[in-house]
Short mmCIF file of C-alpha atoms in Angstrom, two decimals:
data_model
loop_
_atom_site.label_atom_id
_atom_site.label_comp_id
_atom_site.label_asym_id
_atom_site.label_seq_id
_atom_site.Cartn_x
_atom_site.Cartn_y
_atom_site.Cartn_z
CA UNK A 1 103.88 130.37 28.44
CA UNK A 2 100.75 129.33 30.30
CA UNK A 3 97.91 131.80 29.84
CA UNK A 4 96.77 132.32 33.44
CA UNK A 5 97.58 131.54 37.04
CA UNK A 6 96.57 128.24 38.60
CA UNK A 7 94.37 129.07 41.62
CA UNK A 8 92.13 126.10 42.45
CA UNK A 9 92.51 122.36 43.01
CA UNK A 10 90.67 121.74 39.73
CA UNK A 11 93.15 124.05 37.96
CA UNK A 12 95.98 121.95 39.41
CA UNK A 13 94.43 118.77 38.03
CA UNK A 14 93.77 120.37 34.63
CA UNK A 15 97.41 121.53 34.49
CA UNK A 16 98.57 117.98 35.37
CA UNK A 17 100.25 119.23 38.52
CA UNK A 18 98.02 117.07 40.76
CA UNK A 19 96.49 113.64 40.10
CA UNK A 20 92.71 113.38 40.00
CA UNK A 21 92.83 110.80 42.79
CA UNK A 22 94.50 113.35 45.12
CA UNK A 23 91.86 116.04 44.52
CA UNK A 24 89.96 115.59 47.84
CA UNK A 25 93.19 115.95 49.86
CA UNK A 26 94.38 118.94 47.86
CA UNK A 27 90.96 120.55 48.28
CA UNK A 28 91.43 120.27 52.06
CA UNK A 29 94.84 121.92 51.78
CA UNK A 30 93.52 124.70 49.54
CA UNK A 31 90.69 125.41 51.96
CA UNK A 32 93.25 126.17 54.64
CA UNK A 33 96.18 127.67 52.69
CA UNK A 34 95.94 129.77 49.53
CA UNK A 35 97.06 128.41 46.15
CA UNK A 36 98.37 130.36 43.18
CA UNK A 37 101.03 129.55 40.58
CA UNK A 38 101.79 132.21 37.97
CA UNK A 39 102.29 131.38 34.29
CA UNK A 40 106.00 132.18 34.66
CA UNK A 41 106.38 129.59 37.42
CA UNK A 42 104.23 127.02 35.63
CA UNK A 43 106.74 127.24 32.80
CA UNK A 44 109.63 126.67 35.23
CA UNK A 45 108.08 123.50 36.72
CA UNK A 46 109.51 120.61 34.73
CA UNK A 47 108.24 117.89 37.09
CA UNK A 48 106.00 118.22 40.14
CA UNK A 49 108.80 117.09 42.45
CA UNK A 50 111.48 119.35 41.03
CA UNK A 51 112.83 122.38 42.97
CA UNK A 52 110.17 124.74 41.61
CA UNK A 53 107.25 122.31 41.76
CA UNK A 54 107.94 121.50 45.40
CA UNK A 55 107.74 125.19 46.31
CA UNK A 56 104.33 125.91 44.76
CA UNK A 57 102.31 122.70 44.23
CA UNK A 58 100.33 121.81 47.38
CA UNK A 59 100.56 118.35 48.94
CA UNK A 60 98.81 116.48 51.72
CA UNK A 61 101.90 116.88 53.91
CA UNK A 62 100.73 120.43 54.65
CA UNK A 63 97.86 119.03 56.73
CA UNK A 64 100.35 117.63 59.26
CA UNK A 65 101.23 120.01 62.09
CA UNK A 66 104.02 119.37 64.59
CA UNK A 67 103.84 120.57 68.22
CA UNK A 68 106.45 123.31 67.80
CA UNK A 69 104.71 124.91 64.80
CA UNK A 70 102.69 128.12 65.17
CA UNK A 71 100.28 130.33 63.25
CA UNK A 72 102.60 133.28 64.01
CA UNK A 73 106.03 131.65 64.02
CA UNK A 74 108.14 134.81 64.20
CA UNK A 75 105.88 136.70 66.58
CA UNK A 76 104.54 139.60 64.49
CA UNK A 77 101.31 140.02 66.45
CA UNK A 78 102.71 141.45 69.72
CA UNK A 79 104.61 144.12 67.75
CA UNK A 80 101.64 145.43 65.75
CA UNK A 81 100.68 148.83 67.23
CA UNK A 82 98.35 149.71 64.34
CA UNK A 83 96.97 147.68 61.45
CA UNK A 84 99.61 147.15 58.77
CA UNK A 85 102.62 148.06 60.95
CA UNK A 86 105.04 145.71 62.72
CA UNK A 87 107.61 147.53 64.87
CA UNK A 88 110.02 144.98 66.33
CA UNK A 89 113.38 146.74 65.92
CA UNK A 90 113.83 150.36 67.08
CA UNK A 91 115.04 151.85 63.78
CA UNK A 92 112.76 150.10 61.28
CA UNK A 93 109.18 149.00 60.74
CA UNK A 94 107.38 146.59 58.46
CA UNK A 95 104.61 148.19 56.42
CA UNK A 96 102.14 145.58 55.14
CA UNK A 97 99.83 147.38 52.70
CA UNK A 98 98.48 144.20 51.08
CA UNK A 99 98.08 140.52 52.01
CA UNK A 100 97.89 138.89 48.60
CA UNK A 101 100.69 137.38 46.51
CA UNK A 102 101.09 136.35 42.87
CA UNK A 103 102.23 132.90 44.10
CA UNK A 104 101.72 131.16 47.42
CA UNK A 105 104.78 129.35 48.67
CA UNK A 106 103.96 126.09 50.42
CA UNK A 107 106.41 126.95 53.25
CA UNK A 108 105.30 130.57 53.83
CA UNK A 109 105.65 131.79 57.43
CA UNK A 110 102.62 134.07 56.96
CA UNK A 111 100.48 131.40 55.29
CA UNK A 112 97.76 131.79 57.94
CA UNK A 113 97.12 135.44 57.02
CA UNK A 114 97.84 135.79 53.28
CA UNK A 115 95.45 134.82 50.54
CA UNK A 116 92.68 135.94 48.21
CA UNK A 117 90.39 138.76 49.27
CA UNK A 118 90.40 142.49 49.74
CA UNK A 119 93.14 142.95 52.33
CA UNK A 120 94.72 146.19 51.11
CA UNK A 121 95.20 149.09 53.51
CA UNK A 122 93.09 151.96 52.30
CA UNK A 123 91.91 155.35 53.45
CA UNK A 124 91.98 155.77 57.21
CA UNK A 125 93.90 152.52 57.80
CA UNK A 126 96.72 153.54 55.47
CA UNK A 127 96.80 157.05 56.90
CA UNK A 128 96.98 155.63 60.45
CA UNK A 129 99.96 153.50 59.44
CA UNK A 130 101.70 156.50 57.87
CA UNK A 131 100.88 158.63 60.92
CA UNK A 132 102.54 156.03 63.15
CA UNK A 133 105.72 156.33 61.06
CA UNK A 134 105.54 160.13 61.14
CA UNK A 135 105.18 160.11 64.93
CA UNK A 136 108.27 157.94 65.56
CA UNK A 137 111.48 159.76 64.58
CA UNK A 138 113.57 156.72 65.48
CA UNK A 139 112.23 154.95 62.35
CA UNK A 140 115.08 155.14 59.85
CA UNK A 141 113.87 152.45 57.43
CA UNK A 142 110.42 151.35 56.21
CA UNK A 143 110.16 147.81 54.83
CA UNK A 144 107.25 147.01 52.50
CA UNK A 145 106.17 143.40 52.88
CA UNK A 146 102.90 141.54 53.13
CA UNK A 147 101.77 139.67 51.02
CA UNK A 148 103.80 140.93 48.11
CA UNK A 149 103.77 144.74 47.96
CA UNK A 150 104.70 144.89 44.28
CA UNK A 151 101.32 143.46 43.29
CA UNK A 152 100.03 146.98 43.99
CA UNK A 153 99.52 148.97 40.81
CA UNK A 154 102.18 151.68 40.35
CA UNK A 155 99.46 154.36 40.35
CA UNK A 156 98.45 153.29 43.89
CA UNK A 157 101.97 152.57 45.09
CA UNK A 158 103.35 155.95 44.06
CA UNK A 159 101.31 158.01 46.58
CA UNK A 160 102.43 155.72 49.43
CA UNK A 161 106.06 156.17 48.43
CA UNK A 162 105.70 159.92 48.05
CA UNK A 163 104.20 160.14 51.54
CA UNK A 164 107.19 158.26 52.98
CA UNK A 165 109.62 160.32 50.90
CA UNK A 166 108.21 163.42 52.59
CA UNK A 167 109.01 162.12 56.11
CA UNK A 168 112.40 163.58 57.05
CA UNK A 169 113.54 160.80 59.38
CA UNK A 170 112.80 157.98 56.90
CA UNK A 171 116.11 157.54 55.11
CA UNK A 172 115.65 154.15 53.39
CA UNK A 173 112.68 152.29 51.88
CA UNK A 174 112.93 148.56 51.27
CA UNK A 175 110.68 146.12 49.39
CA UNK A 176 110.53 142.37 50.02
CA UNK A 177 109.11 140.74 46.91
CA UNK A 178 109.00 137.69 44.68
CA UNK A 179 107.57 139.65 41.72
CA UNK A 180 110.75 140.04 39.58
CA UNK A 181 111.19 136.25 39.48
CA UNK A 182 107.68 134.78 39.67
CA UNK A 183 105.73 137.46 37.77
CA UNK A 184 108.37 139.45 35.88
CA UNK A 185 105.88 141.08 33.52
CA UNK A 186 104.76 143.30 36.42
CA UNK A 187 108.16 145.01 36.44
CA UNK A 188 107.04 147.66 33.98
CA UNK A 189 108.51 151.06 33.26
CA UNK A 190 105.70 152.56 35.35
CA UNK A 191 106.72 150.44 38.34
CA UNK A 192 110.39 151.28 37.90
CA UNK A 193 109.56 154.99 37.76
CA UNK A 194 107.44 154.70 40.92
CA UNK A 195 110.45 153.32 42.78
CA UNK A 196 112.67 156.26 41.83
CA UNK A 197 112.51 158.69 44.74
CA UNK A 198 114.74 161.06 46.61
CA UNK A 199 114.73 158.50 49.44
CA UNK A 200 116.76 155.45 48.34
CA UNK A 201 114.63 152.39 47.54
CA UNK A 202 116.15 148.91 47.88
CA UNK A 203 114.52 145.71 46.62
CA UNK A 204 115.02 142.34 48.31
CA UNK A 205 114.21 139.60 45.80
CA UNK A 206 113.00 136.28 47.24
CA UNK A 207 114.18 133.30 45.20
CA UNK A 208 115.21 129.82 46.28
CA UNK A 209 116.56 127.98 43.23
CA UNK A 210 118.24 128.99 39.98
CA UNK A 211 115.57 127.06 38.03
CA UNK A 212 113.12 129.84 38.95
CA UNK A 213 115.18 132.44 37.13
CA UNK A 214 114.25 132.33 33.45
CA UNK A 215 114.96 134.86 30.72
CA UNK A 216 111.96 137.00 31.66
CA UNK A 217 113.14 137.16 35.27
CA UNK A 218 116.63 138.16 34.17
CA UNK A 219 115.07 140.95 32.12
CA UNK A 220 113.05 142.20 35.10
CA UNK A 221 116.13 142.23 37.32
CA UNK A 222 118.04 144.09 34.62
CA UNK A 223 115.31 146.76 34.32
CA UNK A 224 115.48 147.43 38.05
CA UNK A 225 119.27 147.55 38.29
CA UNK A 226 119.65 149.67 35.16
CA UNK A 227 117.23 152.17 36.72
CA UNK A 228 119.50 152.48 39.75
CA UNK A 229 117.49 150.29 42.16
CA UNK A 230 119.94 148.23 44.28
CA UNK A 231 119.00 144.55 44.58
CA UNK A 232 119.79 141.97 47.25
CA UNK A 233 118.20 138.56 47.75
CA UNK A 234 116.72 136.38 50.42
CA UNK A 235 116.45 132.61 50.23
CA UNK A 236 114.81 130.04 52.49
CA UNK A 237 116.75 126.83 53.09
CA UNK A 238 114.35 124.09 51.97
CA UNK A 239 114.72 120.33 52.15
CA UNK A 240 114.41 118.80 48.70
CA UNK A 241 114.71 122.19 46.98
CA UNK A 242 118.10 123.76 47.69
CA UNK A 243 119.68 121.80 50.55
CA UNK A 244 122.85 120.85 48.65
CA UNK A 245 126.06 122.86 48.15
CA UNK A 246 125.60 122.57 44.40
CA UNK A 247 122.07 124.02 44.42
CA UNK A 248 123.03 126.96 46.64
CA UNK A 249 126.22 127.63 44.70
CA UNK A 250 124.34 127.70 41.40
CA UNK A 251 121.65 130.01 42.81
CA UNK A 252 124.04 132.49 44.39
CA UNK A 253 126.31 132.61 41.34
CA UNK A 254 123.25 133.17 39.12
CA UNK A 255 122.12 136.04 41.35
CA UNK A 256 125.50 137.76 41.39
CA UNK A 257 125.82 137.47 37.60
CA UNK A 258 122.45 139.26 37.44
CA UNK A 259 123.73 141.97 39.83
CA UNK A 260 121.81 140.75 42.87
CA UNK A 261 123.82 140.40 46.10
CA UNK A 262 122.82 137.35 48.20
CA UNK A 263 121.73 138.83 51.54
CA UNK A 264 119.98 136.26 53.75
CA UNK A 265 119.68 132.48 53.81
CA UNK A 266 116.82 131.80 56.25
CA UNK A 267 116.43 128.72 58.39
CA UNK A 268 112.88 127.52 57.73
CA UNK A 269 110.38 129.05 60.16
CA UNK A 270 108.09 126.94 62.35
CA UNK A 271 104.96 127.64 60.30
CA UNK A 272 102.14 125.12 60.48
CA UNK A 273 102.33 122.27 57.99
CA UNK A 274 105.91 122.95 56.86
CA UNK A 275 107.96 120.32 58.73
CA UNK A 276 108.69 118.42 55.50
CA UNK A 277 110.61 121.47 54.23
CA UNK A 278 112.83 122.12 57.26
CA UNK A 279 116.45 121.10 57.56
CA UNK A 280 118.25 121.08 60.90
CA UNK A 281 120.40 124.06 61.82
CA UNK A 282 123.41 121.74 61.84
CA UNK A 283 122.72 120.78 58.24
CA UNK A 284 122.45 124.45 57.29
CA UNK A 285 125.73 125.26 59.02
CA UNK A 286 127.46 122.45 57.16
CA UNK A 287 126.12 123.78 53.85
CA UNK A 288 127.45 127.24 54.65
CA UNK A 289 130.81 125.74 55.58
CA UNK A 290 130.91 123.94 52.21
CA UNK A 291 130.11 127.18 50.37
CA UNK A 292 132.85 129.16 52.12
CA UNK A 293 135.66 127.44 50.26
CA UNK A 294 134.01 127.11 46.87
CA UNK A 295 132.37 130.44 45.96
CA UNK A 296 133.32 134.10 46.04
CA UNK A 297 132.52 136.18 49.10
CA UNK A 298 130.14 138.13 46.85
CA UNK A 299 128.03 134.95 46.70
CA UNK A 300 127.86 134.41 50.48
CA UNK A 301 124.61 135.31 52.28
CA UNK A 302 124.25 135.43 56.05
CA UNK A 303 122.57 132.29 57.40
CA UNK A 304 119.95 133.49 59.90
CA UNK A 305 117.28 132.27 62.30
CA UNK A 306 114.23 134.37 63.14
CA UNK A 307 113.82 133.38 66.79
CA UNK A 308 110.24 132.23 67.48
CA UNK A 309 108.18 134.55 69.63
CA UNK A 310 109.37 137.83 68.14
CA UNK A 311 112.87 137.83 69.64
CA UNK A 312 114.59 138.93 66.44
CA UNK A 313 116.84 137.59 63.73
CA UNK A 314 120.36 136.29 64.50
CA UNK A 315 123.22 134.85 62.41
CA UNK A 316 123.65 131.11 62.95
CA UNK A 317 126.44 130.30 60.51
CA UNK A 318 129.31 127.91 61.26
CA UNK A 319 131.93 128.92 63.83
CA UNK A 320 135.56 128.86 62.75
CA UNK A 321 137.23 129.82 66.05
CA UNK A 322 137.92 127.37 68.91
CA UNK A 323 139.88 127.29 72.17
CA UNK A 324 138.91 130.85 73.09
CA UNK A 325 139.82 132.08 69.60
CA UNK A 326 143.28 130.51 69.89
CA UNK A 327 142.66 128.27 66.88
CA UNK A 328 140.90 128.95 63.58
CA UNK A 329 139.66 126.48 60.95
CA UNK A 330 140.23 127.38 57.31
CA UNK A 331 137.65 126.78 54.53
CA UNK A 332 139.19 123.38 53.83
CA UNK A 333 138.89 122.10 57.41
CA UNK A 334 142.49 122.52 58.58
CA UNK A 335 143.15 124.11 61.98
CA UNK A 336 145.69 126.87 62.59
CA UNK A 337 146.92 128.66 65.69
CA UNK A 338 145.89 132.31 66.00
CA UNK A 339 147.95 134.36 66.20
CA UNK A 340 150.51 132.06 64.58
CA UNK A 341 153.62 131.36 66.66
CA UNK A 342 156.54 133.67 65.92
CA UNK A 343 159.21 132.21 63.63
CA UNK A 344 162.07 130.51 65.42
CA UNK A 345 165.00 132.90 66.14
CA UNK A 346 167.70 132.68 63.49
CA UNK A 347 171.03 131.25 64.65
CA UNK A 348 174.41 132.03 63.08
CA UNK A 349 177.14 129.41 63.08
CA UNK A 350 180.65 130.86 62.73
CA UNK A 351 183.39 129.04 60.91
CA UNK A 352 186.60 128.51 62.90
CA UNK A 353 188.79 131.56 62.74
CA UNK A 354 186.04 133.79 61.35
CA UNK A 355 186.05 136.15 64.37
CA UNK A 356 189.77 136.73 64.10
CA UNK A 357 189.65 137.50 60.42
CA UNK A 358 186.70 139.80 60.88
CA UNK A 359 188.68 141.83 63.44
CA UNK A 360 191.51 142.62 61.10
#
């Protein structure tokens, strides 16, 4: 395994992930968007253009911005009452205690605000965020995100979790993280113990291709599940990474075998410099239609769009009902009436003389 994370354009050249001739362009990209590739992911990149390389190795395409792209594509800012809190839905809040990640995905929807530096909530800021949660009894679930919240040392994470565990109306705590896959060595016994509370803790694992999931990642997932932490996954639909039925099938089967339930397949957000990753919604719907007939329901995520401007997340999967729900299409493309027509009434043909004999 590589010995350290790649963090600079010169590191990328030294690791043979970027050509020397492309260094000036990559330096421009790195000045705008953070770069980091963990040793675990370096080992899973077999070629720069493979499904893992495309996710983490910067390219000059990121300097191209289309008119519809935004620095805040899902509209977090208007729903931020205090630093570190996003409260878009009535019963749940995002808690963003840190803005750094072990890897920086080239398609990240928060790429304008994550990166190196001291961005952790501390002291009064953290207490203000917790006070906001305490003061809103409608908050049923707290979702740790960021950045990647599991980069926080267990010794610092534990007090945050204990504070939430003490809030009566908080019934569920959720983590959104890439750590178990991209930096599995961080899933230590100390971390697992920190996640074991009276309040149930769920972990949503972000992974986009089965090539990311090596033996170390499988071990990290196993440590979490064996400790009683339920796991689901989220995946971003990415052109050139997982936009085939075969790639998605392999990923979702791999996850289920490792006791991770596929939860969300996200349409790519309109983040700046990410147009080269986005499929159309129609293409995504066709992929979901292809999956419906070929893999178990356990392997089926919900295909969703986070509506730009902070209007929430909605399912956008294929529709199987037509004609006002009078017809339904099966997984193999054949249409059927619904409800089906009743069977034709049975008719009885009597042989000549039968009635007379029956009356005797």
